[in-house]
Coordinates of N, CA and C in Angstrom, one line a residue:
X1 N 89.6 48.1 -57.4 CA 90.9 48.3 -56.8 C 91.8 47.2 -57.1
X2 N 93.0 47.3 -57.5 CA 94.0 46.7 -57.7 C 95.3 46.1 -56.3
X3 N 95.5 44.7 -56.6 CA 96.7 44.8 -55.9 C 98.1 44.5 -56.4
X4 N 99.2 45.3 -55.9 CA 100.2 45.1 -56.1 C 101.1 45.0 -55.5
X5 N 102.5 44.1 -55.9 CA 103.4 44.1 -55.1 C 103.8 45.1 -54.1
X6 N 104.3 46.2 -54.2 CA 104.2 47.1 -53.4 C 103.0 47.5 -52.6
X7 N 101.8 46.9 -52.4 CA 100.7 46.4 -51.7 C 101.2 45.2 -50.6
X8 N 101.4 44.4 -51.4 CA 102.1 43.2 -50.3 C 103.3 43.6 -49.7
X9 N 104.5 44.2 -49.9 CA 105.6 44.9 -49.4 C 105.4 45.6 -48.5
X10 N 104.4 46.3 -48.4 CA 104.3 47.2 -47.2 C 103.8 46.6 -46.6
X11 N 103.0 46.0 -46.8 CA 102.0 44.9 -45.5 C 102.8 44.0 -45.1
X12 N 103.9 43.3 -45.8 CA 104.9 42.9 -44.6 C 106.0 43.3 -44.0
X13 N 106.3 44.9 -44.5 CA 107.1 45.7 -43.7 C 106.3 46.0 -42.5
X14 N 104.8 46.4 -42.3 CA 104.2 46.7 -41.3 C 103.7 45.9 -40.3
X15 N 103.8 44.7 -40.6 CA 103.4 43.4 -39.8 C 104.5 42.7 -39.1
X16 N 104.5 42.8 -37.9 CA 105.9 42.2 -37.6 C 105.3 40.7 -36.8
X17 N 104.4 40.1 -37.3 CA 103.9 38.8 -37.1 C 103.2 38.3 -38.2
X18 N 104.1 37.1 -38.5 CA 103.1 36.3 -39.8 C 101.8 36.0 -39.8
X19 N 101.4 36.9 -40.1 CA 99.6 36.5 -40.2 C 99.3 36.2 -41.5
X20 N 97.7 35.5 -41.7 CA 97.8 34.9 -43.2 C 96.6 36.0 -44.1
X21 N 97.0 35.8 -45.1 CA 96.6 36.5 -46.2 C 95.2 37.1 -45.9
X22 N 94.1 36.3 -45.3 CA 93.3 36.5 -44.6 C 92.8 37.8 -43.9
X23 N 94.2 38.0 -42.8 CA 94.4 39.4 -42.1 C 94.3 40.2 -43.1
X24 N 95.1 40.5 -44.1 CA 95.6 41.7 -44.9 C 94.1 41.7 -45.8
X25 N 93.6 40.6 -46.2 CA 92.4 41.2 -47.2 C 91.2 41.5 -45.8
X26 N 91.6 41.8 -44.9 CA 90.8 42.3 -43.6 C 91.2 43.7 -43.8
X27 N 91.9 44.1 -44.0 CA 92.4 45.3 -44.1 C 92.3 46.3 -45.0
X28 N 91.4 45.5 -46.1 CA 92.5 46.3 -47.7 C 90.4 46.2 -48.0
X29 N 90.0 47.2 -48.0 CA 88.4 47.1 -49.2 C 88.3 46.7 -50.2
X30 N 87.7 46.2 -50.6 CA 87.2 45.2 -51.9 C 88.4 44.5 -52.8
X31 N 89.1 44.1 -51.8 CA 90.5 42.8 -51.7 C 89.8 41.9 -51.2
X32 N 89.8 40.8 -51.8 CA 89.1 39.6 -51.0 C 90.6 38.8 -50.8
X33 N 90.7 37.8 -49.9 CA 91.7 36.8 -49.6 C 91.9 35.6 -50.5
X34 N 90.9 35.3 -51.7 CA 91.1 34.8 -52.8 C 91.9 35.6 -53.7
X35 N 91.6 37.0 -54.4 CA 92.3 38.0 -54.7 C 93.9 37.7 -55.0
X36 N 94.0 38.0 -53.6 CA 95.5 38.0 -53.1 C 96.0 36.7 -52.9
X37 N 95.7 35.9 -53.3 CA 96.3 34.2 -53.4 C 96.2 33.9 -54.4
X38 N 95.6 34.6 -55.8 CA 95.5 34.1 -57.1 C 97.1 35.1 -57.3
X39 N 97.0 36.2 -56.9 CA 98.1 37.4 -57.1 C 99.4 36.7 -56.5
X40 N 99.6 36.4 -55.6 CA 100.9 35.5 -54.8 C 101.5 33.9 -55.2
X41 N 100.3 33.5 -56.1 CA 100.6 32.2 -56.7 C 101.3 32.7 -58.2
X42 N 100.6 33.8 -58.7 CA 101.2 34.2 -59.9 C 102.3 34.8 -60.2
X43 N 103.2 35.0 -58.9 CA 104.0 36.6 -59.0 C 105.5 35.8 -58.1
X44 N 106.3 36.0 -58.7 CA 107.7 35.5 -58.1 C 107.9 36.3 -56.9
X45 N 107.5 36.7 -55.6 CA 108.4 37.9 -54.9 C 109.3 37.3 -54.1
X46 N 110.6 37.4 -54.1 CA 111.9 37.2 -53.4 C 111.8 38.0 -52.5
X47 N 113.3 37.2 -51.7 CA 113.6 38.4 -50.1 C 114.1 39.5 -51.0
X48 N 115.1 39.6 -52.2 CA 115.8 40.4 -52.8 C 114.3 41.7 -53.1
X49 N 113.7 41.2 -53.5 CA 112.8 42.5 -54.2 C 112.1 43.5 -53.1
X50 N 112.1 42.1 -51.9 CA 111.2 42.9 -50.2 C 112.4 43.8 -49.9
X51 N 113.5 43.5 -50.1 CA 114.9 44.4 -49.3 C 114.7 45.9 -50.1
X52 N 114.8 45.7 -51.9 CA 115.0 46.5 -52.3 C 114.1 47.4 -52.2
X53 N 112.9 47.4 -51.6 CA 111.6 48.2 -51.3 C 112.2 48.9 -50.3
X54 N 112.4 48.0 -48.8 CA 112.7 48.7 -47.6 C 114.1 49.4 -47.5
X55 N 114.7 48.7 -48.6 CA 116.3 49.7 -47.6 C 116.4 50.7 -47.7
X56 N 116.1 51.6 -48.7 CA 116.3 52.9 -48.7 C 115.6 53.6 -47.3
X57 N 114.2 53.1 -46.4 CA 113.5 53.4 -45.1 C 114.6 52.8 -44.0

């Protein structure tokens, strides 16, 4: 299983408390919380890209 931005965008559209990476690979099957911190250290995501996800919802 793969993660992708749009993986993370939704999970912080749905989360309306900062919880840490930890929670979300709680959430996600065979995502581990290393996973997603090699993915988040590698990947630029701005507020601009989180907006451009949700505004059209």
């Amino acid at each position: 299983m793969s993660f992708t931005k749009l993986d993370y965008c939704q999970y912080l559209i749905s989360s309306p408390i900062n919880y840490p990476v930890t929670n979300l690979a709680d959430h996600l099957d065979g995502i581990s919380h290393d996973r997603i911190n090699r993915y988040l250290r590698g990947e630029k995501l701005t507020p601009r890209l989180l907006w451009d996800n949700v505004q059209p919802l």
